[in-house]
PDB file of C-alpha atoms in Angstrom:
ATOM      1  CA  MET A1148      60.094 -42.074 -55.240  1.00  0.00           C
ATOM      2  CA  SER A1149      59.875 -45.841 -55.687  1.00  0.00           C
ATOM      3  CA  THR A1150      61.865 -47.458 -58.447  1.00  0.00           C
ATOM      4  CA  GLU A1151      58.757 -48.508 -60.334  1.00  0.00           C
ATOM      5  CA  TYR A1152      55.006 -47.989 -60.364  1.00  0.00           C
ATOM      6  CA  SER A1153      52.967 -50.480 -58.382  1.00  0.00           C
ATOM      7  CA  VAL A1154      49.451 -51.514 -59.368  1.00  0.00           C
ATOM      8  CA  GLU A1155      48.237 -49.766 -56.193  1.00  0.00           C
ATOM      9  CA  GLN A1156      49.825 -46.464 -57.260  1.00  0.00           C
ATOM     10  CA  ILE A1157      48.208 -46.714 -60.673  1.00  0.00           C
ATOM     11  CA  GLU A1158      44.836 -47.461 -59.060  1.00  0.00           C
ATOM     12  CA  GLN A1159      45.206 -44.272 -57.014  1.00  0.00           C
ATOM     13  CA  ILE A1160      45.984 -42.266 -60.155  1.00  0.00           C
ATOM     14  CA  LEU A1161      42.938 -43.716 -61.929  1.00  0.00           C
ATOM     15  CA  ARG A1162      40.631 -42.900 -59.027  1.00  0.00           C
ATOM     16  CA  ARG A1163      41.837 -39.293 -58.985  1.00  0.00           C
ATOM     17  CA  TYR A1164      40.792 -38.821 -62.602  1.00  0.00           C
ATOM     18  CA  LEU A1165      37.536 -40.780 -62.729  1.00  0.00           C
ATOM     19  CA  PRO A1166      34.350 -38.670 -62.758  1.00  0.00           C
ATOM     20  CA  PRO A1167      32.105 -38.349 -59.677  1.00  0.00           C
ATOM     21  CA  GLU A1168      28.925 -40.407 -59.880  1.00  0.00           C
ATOM     22  CA  GLU A1169      26.346 -37.627 -59.708  1.00  0.00           C
ATOM     23  CA  GLY A1170      23.803 -35.753 -61.801  1.00  0.00           C
ATOM     24  CA  LEU A1171      21.035 -36.974 -64.077  1.00  0.00           C
ATOM     25  CA  GLN A1172      23.614 -38.971 -66.075  1.00  0.00           C
ATOM     26  CA  LYS A1173      24.701 -40.821 -62.907  1.00  0.00           C
ATOM     27  CA  THR A1174      23.987 -44.254 -64.400  1.00  0.00           C
ATOM     28  CA  ILE A1175      26.550 -43.873 -67.155  1.00  0.00           C
ATOM     29  CA  LEU A1176      29.111 -42.464 -64.732  1.00  0.00           C
ATOM     30  CA  GLU A1177      28.621 -45.526 -62.547  1.00  0.00           C
ATOM     31  CA  ALA A1178      28.986 -47.805 -65.569  1.00  0.00           C
ATOM     32  CA  MET A1179      32.186 -46.016 -66.649  1.00  0.00           C
ATOM     33  CA  ASN A1180      33.749 -46.270 -63.219  1.00  0.00           C
ATOM     34  CA  TYR A1181      32.612 -49.869 -62.775  1.00  0.00           C
ATOM     35  CA  SER A1182      34.318 -50.757 -66.046  1.00  0.00           C
ATOM     36  CA  VAL A1183      37.626 -49.076 -65.211  1.00  0.00           C
ATOM     37  CA  LEU A1184      37.772 -50.303 -61.621  1.00  0.00           C
ATOM     38  CA  ALA A1185      36.770 -53.902 -62.381  1.00  0.00           C
ATOM     39  CA  GLY A1186      40.413 -54.932 -62.106  1.00  0.00           C
ATOM     40  CA  GLY A1187      43.178 -55.707 -64.569  1.00  0.00           C
ATOM     41  CA  LYS A1188      46.945 -55.683 -64.755  1.00  0.00           C
ATOM     42  CA  ARG A1189      47.176 -51.978 -65.735  1.00  0.00           C
ATOM     43  CA  ILE A1190      49.868 -52.877 -68.232  1.00  0.00           C
ATOM     44  CA  ARG A1191      49.519 -49.817 -70.477  1.00  0.00           C
ATOM     45  CA  PRO A1192      49.653 -47.052 -67.855  1.00  0.00           C
ATOM     46  CA  ARG A1193      52.451 -48.888 -66.107  1.00  0.00           C
ATOM     47  CA  LEU A1194      54.513 -49.076 -69.274  1.00  0.00           C
ATOM     48  CA  MET A1195      53.838 -45.391 -69.910  1.00  0.00           C
ATOM     49  CA  GLY A1196      54.939 -44.381 -66.433  1.00  0.00           C
ATOM     50  CA  GLU A1197      58.104 -46.486 -66.603  1.00  0.00           C
ATOM     51  CA  ALA A1198      58.962 -45.116 -70.049  1.00  0.00           C
ATOM     52  CA  PHE A1199      58.613 -41.604 -68.610  1.00  0.00           C
ATOM     53  CA  ARG A1200      61.002 -42.528 -65.817  1.00  0.00           C
ATOM     54  CA  LEU A1201      63.452 -44.254 -68.164  1.00  0.00           C
ATOM     55  CA  PHE A1202      64.037 -40.951 -69.928  1.00  0.00           C
ATOM     56  CA  ASP A1203      64.255 -39.032 -66.634  1.00  0.00           C
ATOM     57  CA  GLY A1204      60.847 -37.388 -66.877  1.00  0.00           C
ATOM     58  CA  GLU A1205      60.063 -34.940 -64.092  1.00  0.00           C
ATOM     59  CA  GLY A1206      56.788 -33.989 -62.421  1.00  0.00           C
ATOM     60  CA  ASP A1207      53.370 -35.561 -62.868  1.00  0.00           C
ATOM     61  CA  VAL A1208      52.590 -34.536 -66.447  1.00  0.00           C
ATOM     62  CA  VAL A1209      52.424 -38.224 -67.401  1.00  0.00           C
ATOM     63  CA  GLU A1210      49.669 -39.096 -64.921  1.00  0.00           C
ATOM     64  CA  PRO A1211      46.666 -37.696 -66.851  1.00  0.00           C
ATOM     65  CA  PHE A1212      47.858 -39.687 -69.868  1.00  0.00           C
ATOM     66  CA  MET A1213      48.253 -42.841 -67.773  1.00  0.00           C
ATOM     67  CA  ALA A1214      44.635 -42.526 -66.655  1.00  0.00           C
ATOM     68  CA  ALA A1215      43.489 -41.686 -70.188  1.00  0.00           C
ATOM     69  CA  MET A1216      45.227 -44.733 -71.626  1.00  0.00           C
ATOM     70  CA  GLU A1217      43.494 -47.077 -69.209  1.00  0.00           C
ATOM     71  CA  MET A1218      40.155 -45.452 -70.025  1.00  0.00           C
ATOM     72  CA  ILE A1219      40.714 -46.049 -73.731  1.00  0.00           C
ATOM     73  CA  HIS A1220      41.798 -49.629 -73.153  1.00  0.00           C
ATOM     74  CA  THR A1221      38.730 -50.187 -70.956  1.00  0.00           C
ATOM     75  CA  TYR A1222      36.366 -48.705 -73.535  1.00  0.00           C
ATOM     76  CA  SER A1223      37.732 -51.158 -76.096  1.00  0.00           C
ATOM     77  CA  LEU A1224      37.003 -54.070 -73.746  1.00  0.00           C
ATOM     78  CA  VAL A1225      33.512 -52.788 -72.957  1.00  0.00           C
ATOM     79  CA  HIS A1226      32.694 -52.672 -76.669  1.00  0.00           C
ATOM     80  CA  ASP A1227      34.493 -55.970 -77.333  1.00  0.00           C
ATOM     81  CA  ASP A1228      32.127 -57.721 -74.942  1.00  0.00           C
ATOM     82  CA  LEU A1229      28.920 -56.401 -76.547  1.00  0.00           C
ATOM     83  CA  PRO A1230      26.464 -58.876 -78.138  1.00  0.00           C
ATOM     84  CA  ALA A1231      27.315 -57.565 -81.616  1.00  0.00           C
ATOM     85  CA  MET A1232      31.010 -58.253 -81.001  1.00  0.00           C
ATOM     86  CA  ASP A1233      32.197 -61.163 -78.798  1.00  0.00           C
ATOM     87  CA  ASN A1234      28.947 -61.429 -76.798  1.00  0.00           C
ATOM     88  CA  ASP A1235      30.739 -62.134 -73.506  1.00  0.00           C
ATOM     89  CA  THR A1236      29.115 -61.808 -70.088  1.00  0.00           C
ATOM     90  CA  LEU A1237      32.246 -62.238 -67.939  1.00  0.00           C
ATOM     91  CA  ARG A1238      35.304 -59.972 -67.807  1.00  0.00           C
ATOM     92  CA  ARG A1239      37.999 -60.047 -65.102  1.00  0.00           C
ATOM     93  CA  GLY A1240      35.808 -62.438 -63.135  1.00  0.00           C
ATOM     94  CA  LYS A1241      32.886 -59.990 -63.027  1.00  0.00           C
ATOM     95  CA  PRO A1242      29.797 -59.339 -65.168  1.00  0.00           C
ATOM     96  CA  THR A1243      30.677 -57.370 -68.283  1.00  0.00           C
ATOM     97  CA  THR A1244      29.421 -53.807 -68.425  1.00  0.00           C
ATOM     98  CA  TRP A1245      26.617 -54.457 -70.882  1.00  0.00           C
ATOM     99  CA  SER A1246      25.395 -57.518 -68.979  1.00  0.00           C
ATOM    100  CA  LYS A1247      25.256 -55.497 -65.736  1.00  0.00           C
ATOM    101  CA  TYR A1248      23.875 -52.195 -67.036  1.00  0.00           C
ATOM    102  CA  GLY A1249      22.197 -53.211 -70.286  1.00  0.00           C
ATOM    103  CA  GLU A1250      23.390 -53.173 -73.875  1.00  0.00           C
ATOM    104  CA  ASP A1251      22.439 -49.523 -74.383  1.00  0.00           C
ATOM    105  CA  MET A1252      24.486 -48.396 -71.384  1.00  0.00           C
ATOM    106  CA  GLY A1253      27.334 -50.669 -72.448  1.00  0.00           C
ATOM    107  CA  ILE A1254      27.554 -48.838 -75.763  1.00  0.00           C
ATOM    108  CA  LEU A1255      27.310 -45.433 -74.093  1.00  0.00           C
ATOM    109  CA  ALA A1256      29.819 -46.323 -71.370  1.00  0.00           C
ATOM    110  CA  GLY A1257      32.405 -47.124 -74.039  1.00  0.00           C
ATOM    111  CA  ASP A1258      31.620 -43.953 -75.957  1.00  0.00           C
ATOM    112  CA  CYS A1259      31.893 -41.823 -72.831  1.00  0.00           C
ATOM    113  CA  LEU A1260      35.126 -43.442 -71.672  1.00  0.00           C
ATOM    114  CA  LEU A1261      36.769 -42.714 -75.021  1.00  0.00           C
ATOM    115  CA  THR A1262      35.696 -39.062 -74.971  1.00  0.00           C
ATOM    116  CA  TYR A1263      36.503 -38.596 -71.300  1.00  0.00           C
ATOM    117  CA  ALA A1264      39.960 -40.052 -71.893  1.00  0.00           C
ATOM    118  CA  PHE A1265      40.890 -37.102 -74.093  1.00  0.00           C
ATOM    119  CA  GLU A1266      39.333 -34.647 -71.642  1.00  0.00           C
ATOM    120  CA  THR A1267      41.562 -36.247 -69.000  1.00  0.00           C
ATOM    121  CA  ALA A1268      44.730 -36.296 -71.112  1.00  0.00           C
ATOM    122  CA  ALA A1269      44.268 -32.599 -71.946  1.00  0.00           C
ATOM    123  CA  LYS A1270      44.675 -31.801 -68.252  1.00  0.00           C
ATOM    124  CA  ALA A1271      48.390 -32.449 -68.768  1.00  0.00           C
ATOM    125  CA  PHE A1272      48.665 -28.979 -70.335  1.00  0.00           C
ATOM    126  CA  THR A1273      48.371 -27.529 -66.834  1.00  0.00           C
ATOM    127  CA  ARG A1274      51.136 -29.789 -65.504  1.00  0.00           C
ATOM    128  CA  THR A1275      54.007 -28.567 -67.696  1.00  0.00           C
ATOM    129  CA  GLU A1276      55.393 -25.526 -69.464  1.00  0.00           C
ATOM    130  CA  ASP A1277      56.204 -27.642 -72.529  1.00  0.00           C
ATOM    131  CA  ALA A1278      52.839 -27.651 -74.312  1.00  0.00           C
ATOM    132  CA  GLY A1279      54.492 -29.025 -77.449  1.00  0.00           C
ATOM    133  CA  ARG A1280      55.220 -32.359 -75.783  1.00  0.00           C
ATOM    134  CA  VAL A1281      51.636 -32.657 -74.557  1.00  0.00           C
ATOM    135  CA  GLY A1282      50.332 -31.842 -78.017  1.00  0.00           C
ATOM    136  CA  GLN A1283      52.587 -34.473 -79.589  1.00  0.00           C
ATOM    137  CA  ALA A1284      51.461 -37.027 -77.005  1.00  0.00           C
ATOM    138  CA  LEU A1285      47.801 -36.270 -77.719  1.00  0.00           C
ATOM    139  CA  GLY A1286      48.433 -36.848 -81.415  1.00  0.00           C
ATOM    140  CA  ILE A1287      49.999 -40.233 -80.699  1.00  0.00           C
ATOM    141  CA  LEU A1288      47.117 -41.187 -78.420  1.00  0.00           C
ATOM    142  CA  ALA A1289      44.514 -40.278 -81.036  1.00  0.00           C
ATOM    143  CA  GLU A1290      46.267 -42.049 -83.906  1.00  0.00           C
ATOM    144  CA  LYS A1291      46.992 -45.252 -82.011  1.00  0.00           C
ATOM    145  CA  ALA A1292      43.455 -45.459 -80.641  1.00  0.00           C
ATOM    146  CA  GLY A1293      41.698 -44.700 -83.919  1.00  0.00           C
ATOM    147  CA  ILE A1294      41.278 -46.004 -87.446  1.00  0.00           C
ATOM    148  CA  TYR A1295      45.037 -46.276 -88.014  1.00  0.00           C
ATOM    149  CA  GLY A1296      45.446 -48.065 -84.705  1.00  0.00           C
ATOM    150  CA  MET A1297      43.326 -50.136 -82.337  1.00  0.00           C
ATOM    151  CA  ALA A1298      39.913 -49.368 -83.839  1.00  0.00           C
ATOM    152  CA  GLY A1299      41.191 -50.065 -87.350  1.00  0.00           C
ATOM    153  CA  GLY A1300      42.461 -53.463 -86.248  1.00  0.00           C
ATOM    154  CA  GLN A1301      39.125 -54.181 -84.613  1.00  0.00           C
ATOM    155  CA  VAL A1302      37.307 -53.395 -87.861  1.00  0.00           C
ATOM    156  CA  VAL A1303      39.269 -55.999 -89.811  1.00  0.00           C
ATOM    157  CA  ASP A1304      38.967 -58.498 -86.966  1.00  0.00           C
ATOM    158  CA  VAL A1305      35.166 -58.177 -86.935  1.00  0.00           C
ATOM    159  CA  GLU A1306      34.809 -58.282 -90.717  1.00  0.00           C
ATOM    160  CA  LYS A1307      36.932 -61.411 -90.938  1.00  0.00           C
ATOM    161  CA  THR A1308      35.149 -63.362 -88.216  1.00  0.00           C
ATOM    162  CA  GLY A1309      34.017 -66.684 -89.660  1.00  0.00           C
ATOM    163  CA  GLN A1310      36.106 -66.159 -92.821  1.00  0.00           C
ATOM    164  CA  PRO A1311      39.557 -67.408 -93.828  1.00  0.00           C
ATOM    165  CA  VAL A1312      42.266 -65.030 -92.616  1.00  0.00           C
ATOM    166  CA  SER A1313      45.729 -64.958 -94.141  1.00  0.00           C
ATOM    167  CA  ALA A1314      48.909 -64.659 -92.095  1.00  0.00           C
ATOM    168  CA  GLU A1315      49.362 -61.117 -93.405  1.00  0.00           C
ATOM    169  CA  GLU A1316      45.843 -60.119 -92.360  1.00  0.00           C
ATOM    170  CA  LEU A1317      46.267 -61.683 -88.932  1.00  0.00           C
ATOM    171  CA  ASP A1318      49.509 -59.781 -88.352  1.00  0.00           C
ATOM    172  CA  PHE A1319      47.734 -56.562 -89.390  1.00  0.00           C
ATOM    173  CA  ILE A1320      44.897 -57.198 -86.932  1.00  0.00           C
ATOM    174  CA  TYR A1321      47.246 -57.981 -84.055  1.00  0.00           C
ATOM    175  CA  ARG A1322      49.621 -55.106 -84.791  1.00  0.00           C
ATOM    176  CA  LEU A1323      46.754 -52.626 -84.663  1.00  0.00           C
ATOM    177  CA  LYS A1324      44.204 -54.156 -82.318  1.00  0.00           C
ATOM    178  CA  THR A1325      46.648 -55.056 -79.527  1.00  0.00           C
ATOM    179  CA  GLY A1326      49.988 -53.513 -80.429  1.00  0.00           C
ATOM    180  CA  ALA A1327      48.868 -49.939 -81.102  1.00  0.00           C
ATOM    181  CA  LEU A1328      47.983 -49.005 -77.513  1.00  0.00           C
ATOM    182  CA  LEU A1329      51.163 -50.640 -76.194  1.00  0.00           C
ATOM    183  CA  GLU A1330      53.158 -48.670 -78.760  1.00  0.00           C
ATOM    184  CA  ALA A1331      51.367 -45.493 -77.709  1.00  0.00           C
ATOM    185  CA  SER A1332      52.018 -46.119 -74.020  1.00  0.00           C
ATOM    186  CA  LEU A1333      55.773 -46.415 -74.522  1.00  0.00           C
ATOM    187  CA  MET A1334      55.932 -43.557 -77.017  1.00  0.00           C
ATOM    188  CA  ILE A1335      53.901 -41.118 -74.913  1.00  0.00           C
ATOM    189  CA  GLY A1336      55.979 -41.770 -71.805  1.00  0.00           C
ATOM    190  CA  ALA A1337      59.135 -41.122 -73.813  1.00  0.00           C
ATOM    191  CA  VAL A1338      57.772 -37.997 -75.546  1.00  0.00           C
ATOM    192  CA  LEU A1339      56.588 -36.395 -72.298  1.00  0.00           C
ATOM    193  CA  ALA A1340      60.029 -36.993 -70.770  1.00  0.00           C
ATOM    194  CA  GLY A1341      61.824 -35.354 -73.706  1.00  0.00           C
ATOM    195  CA  ALA A1342      63.217 -38.362 -75.585  1.00  0.00           C
ATOM    196  CA  ASP A1343      64.483 -37.695 -79.100  1.00  0.00           C
ATOM    197  CA  ALA A1344      62.745 -38.909 -82.270  1.00  0.00           C
ATOM    198  CA  GLY A1345      64.994 -41.949 -82.667  1.00  0.00           C
ATOM    199  CA  GLN A1346      64.359 -43.083 -79.114  1.00  0.00           C
ATOM    200  CA  VAL A1347      60.613 -42.646 -79.517  1.00  0.00           C
ATOM    201  CA  LYS A1348      60.771 -44.761 -82.683  1.00  0.00           C
ATOM    202  CA  THR A1349      62.628 -47.496 -80.810  1.00  0.00           C
ATOM    203  CA  MET A1350      59.960 -47.462 -78.124  1.00  0.00           C
ATOM    204  CA  GLU A1351      57.331 -47.852 -80.827  1.00  0.00           C
ATOM    205  CA  LYS A1352      59.126 -50.906 -82.244  1.00  0.00           C
ATOM    206  CA  ILE A1353      59.360 -52.449 -78.773  1.00  0.00           C
ATOM    207  CA  GLY A1354      55.624 -51.887 -78.363  1.00  0.00           C
ATOM    208  CA  THR A1355      54.978 -53.631 -81.674  1.00  0.00           C
ATOM    209  CA  ASP A1356      56.908 -56.728 -80.589  1.00  0.00           C
ATOM    210  CA  VAL A1357      55.383 -56.784 -77.114  1.00  0.00           C
ATOM    211  CA  GLY A1358      51.898 -56.354 -78.574  1.00  0.00           C
ATOM    212  CA  LEU A1359      52.299 -59.248 -80.986  1.00  0.00           C
ATOM    213  CA  ALA A1360      53.740 -61.499 -78.287  1.00  0.00           C
ATOM    214  CA  PHE A1361      50.943 -60.502 -75.918  1.00  0.00           C
ATOM    215  CA  GLN A1362      48.154 -61.260 -78.396  1.00  0.00           C
ATOM    216  CA  ILE A1363      49.624 -64.581 -79.513  1.00  0.00           C
ATOM    217  CA  ARG A1364      49.959 -65.563 -75.854  1.00  0.00           C
ATOM    218  CA  ASP A1365      46.267 -64.679 -75.490  1.00  0.00           C
ATOM    219  CA  ASP A1366      45.517 -67.094 -78.344  1.00  0.00           C
ATOM    220  CA  ILE A1367      47.443 -69.803 -76.538  1.00  0.00           C
ATOM    221  CA  LEU A1368      45.731 -69.154 -73.202  1.00  0.00           C
ATOM    222  CA  ASP A1369      42.303 -69.313 -74.852  1.00  0.00           C
ATOM    223  CA  VAL A1370      43.157 -72.956 -75.568  1.00  0.00           C
ATOM    224  CA  ILE A1371      45.215 -74.118 -72.575  1.00  0.00           C
ATOM    225  CA  SER A1372      43.960 -71.992 -69.675  1.00  0.00           C
ATOM    226  CA  SER A1373      40.809 -72.123 -67.546  1.00  0.00           C
ATOM    227  CA  GLU A1374      38.008 -69.649 -66.915  1.00  0.00           C
ATOM    228  CA  ALA A1375      39.153 -69.385 -63.285  1.00  0.00           C
ATOM    229  CA  GLU A1376      42.681 -68.374 -64.332  1.00  0.00           C
ATOM    230  CA  LEU A1377      41.669 -65.960 -67.086  1.00  0.00           C
ATOM    231  CA  GLY A1378      38.657 -64.419 -65.390  1.00  0.00           C
ATOM    232  CA  LYS A1379      36.723 -64.695 -68.650  1.00  0.00           C
ATOM    233  CA  PRO A1380      35.302 -67.514 -70.783  1.00  0.00           C
ATOM    234  CA  ILE A1381      37.806 -69.698 -72.611  1.00  0.00           C
ATOM    235  CA  GLY A1382      37.290 -71.119 -76.063  1.00  0.00           C
ATOM    236  CA  SER A1383      35.691 -67.894 -77.306  1.00  0.00           C
ATOM    237  CA  ASP A1384      37.954 -67.835 -80.363  1.00  0.00           C
ATOM    238  CA  GLU A1385      36.712 -71.245 -81.474  1.00  0.00           C
ATOM    239  CA  ARG A1386      33.133 -70.346 -80.586  1.00  0.00           C
ATOM    240  CA  ASN A1387      33.315 -67.194 -82.703  1.00  0.00           C
ATOM    241  CA  ALA A1388      35.132 -69.004 -85.553  1.00  0.00           C
ATOM    242  CA  LYS A1389      38.142 -66.707 -85.305  1.00  0.00           C
ATOM    243  CA  THR A1390      41.452 -67.386 -86.976  1.00  0.00           C
ATOM    244  CA  THR A1391      44.310 -67.114 -84.466  1.00  0.00           C
ATOM    245  CA  TYR A1392      47.997 -67.956 -84.421  1.00  0.00           C
ATOM    246  CA  VAL A1393      47.071 -71.256 -82.817  1.00  0.00           C
ATOM    247  CA  THR A1394      44.522 -72.194 -85.497  1.00  0.00           C
ATOM    248  CA  LEU A1395      46.894 -71.032 -88.227  1.00  0.00           C
ATOM    249  CA  TYR A1396      50.199 -72.461 -87.007  1.00  0.00           C
ATOM    250  CA  GLY A1397      49.515 -74.713 -84.014  1.00  0.00           C
ATOM    251  CA  LEU A1398      50.389 -74.333 -80.320  1.00  0.00           C
ATOM    252  CA  GLU A1399      54.141 -75.026 -80.534  1.00  0.00           C
ATOM    253  CA  ALA A1400      54.750 -72.634 -83.432  1.00  0.00           C
ATOM    254  CA  ALA A1401      52.653 -69.970 -81.717  1.00  0.00           C
ATOM    255  CA  GLN A1402      54.749 -70.238 -78.551  1.00  0.00           C
ATOM    256  CA  ARG A1403      57.958 -70.005 -80.614  1.00  0.00           C
ATOM    257  CA  GLU A1404      56.674 -66.768 -82.146  1.00  0.00           C
ATOM    258  CA  VAL A1405      55.961 -65.368 -78.676  1.00  0.00           C
ATOM    259  CA  ALA A1406      59.563 -66.168 -77.729  1.00  0.00           C
ATOM    260  CA  ARG A1407      60.928 -64.605 -80.934  1.00  0.00           C
ATOM    261  CA  CYS A1408      59.000 -61.341 -80.508  1.00  0.00           C
ATOM    262  CA  SER A1409      59.978 -61.137 -76.855  1.00  0.00           C
ATOM    263  CA  ALA A1410      63.650 -61.660 -77.652  1.00  0.00           C
ATOM    264  CA  GLU A1411      63.514 -58.980 -80.347  1.00  0.00           C
ATOM    265  CA  ALA A1412      61.971 -56.513 -77.900  1.00  0.00           C
ATOM    266  CA  VAL A1413      64.686 -57.216 -75.329  1.00  0.00           C
ATOM    267  CA  GLU A1414      67.348 -56.696 -77.999  1.00  0.00           C
ATOM    268  CA  LEU A1415      65.872 -53.309 -78.890  1.00  0.00           C
ATOM    269  CA  LEU A1416      66.117 -52.265 -75.244  1.00  0.00           C
ATOM    270  CA  GLY A1417      69.888 -52.288 -75.721  1.00  0.00           C
ATOM    271  CA  GLN A1418      69.545 -49.173 -77.887  1.00  0.00           C
ATOM    272  CA  LEU A1419      68.086 -47.153 -75.023  1.00  0.00           C
ATOM    273  CA  PRO A1420      69.795 -45.207 -72.225  1.00  0.00           C
ATOM    274  CA  GLY A1421      69.441 -45.869 -68.535  1.00  0.00           C
ATOM    275  CA  ASP A1422      68.359 -48.931 -66.605  1.00  0.00           C
ATOM    276  CA  THR A1423      66.018 -51.044 -68.717  1.00  0.00           C
ATOM    277  CA  SER A1424      65.838 -53.954 -66.262  1.00  0.00           C
ATOM    278  CA  PHE A1425      62.154 -53.298 -65.503  1.00  0.00           C
ATOM    279  CA  PHE A1426      61.252 -53.707 -69.165  1.00  0.00           C
ATOM    280  CA  LYS A1427      63.345 -56.875 -69.555  1.00  0.00           C
ATOM    281  CA  ALA A1428      61.673 -58.490 -66.554  1.00  0.00           C
ATOM    282  CA  PHE A1429      58.256 -57.289 -67.739  1.00  0.00           C
ATOM    283  CA  ILE A1430      58.683 -58.817 -71.193  1.00  0.00           C
ATOM    284  CA  GLU A1431      59.860 -62.134 -69.748  1.00  0.00           C
ATOM    285  CA  LYS A1432      56.857 -62.234 -67.408  1.00  0.00           C
ATOM    286  CA  LEU A1433      54.422 -61.536 -70.251  1.00  0.00           C
ATOM    287  CA  GLU A1434      55.944 -64.359 -72.258  1.00  0.00           C
ATOM    288  CA  GLN A1435      55.039 -66.888 -69.553  1.00  0.00           C
ATOM    289  CA  ARG A1436      51.831 -65.345 -68.192  1.00  0.00           C
ATOM    290  CA  ARG A1437      48.833 -67.514 -67.323  1.00  0.00           C
ATOM    291  CA  ASN A1438      46.167 -64.805 -67.360  1.00  0.00           C
TER     292      ASN A1438
END
């Protein structure tokens, strides 16, 4: 077994769990698979797999959840791009799902990816004798993807577009909209491997810090990067009149906050057992990323 998951390995896992493109509903199956396979860094399933390994997880029980997490993340992007949301036509250097298949199929592709994600995650019950861990992981996945997690953050983000947003509200949006799925990825990997409650809580806190740093870095890149680097339009925050860390605090202060959150996450790693060097390097890379 390699010391860490490669993007290629994760792509293979995703392809094993994606639905075949057949039947009268073939169009939506094509749209779902197009969305998932359009590229990306696969950050969430990778973090989940490495968290599973950190706590000496055995077998492949984590793999259905890795695929499910990427499906949920993809559904959120598909809906994010819709005309009623960010109205973007480019994602990862390719046409967004709605612009390729139509707005109706864009909506349905997101809906189907979310539902299929839980169908996929449930397959983990057949991969282990510890059904309790799988059940706990499913609960985490549902909570962090729903109204108390990513979707809840999206609601506030949409409602506040074009309106003044306080620092407290912005932190709430970022903690839920971006942080929740990163928290879930680390927590689920730990739970499936048998980590104790305290360790799972530490993983959640690390996910919170990484999520905030990641989203603030996104704000920065929307200002300083290029469409070629990002693979999507830049300046969308300004175009959609969104309050961000950059508009609220300025570029330099935003970058300092990225550094602070990253340092806090690295410090929390010291509370965990085993070799955490992958996570340290990962956090440092995210802090300086250009796309």
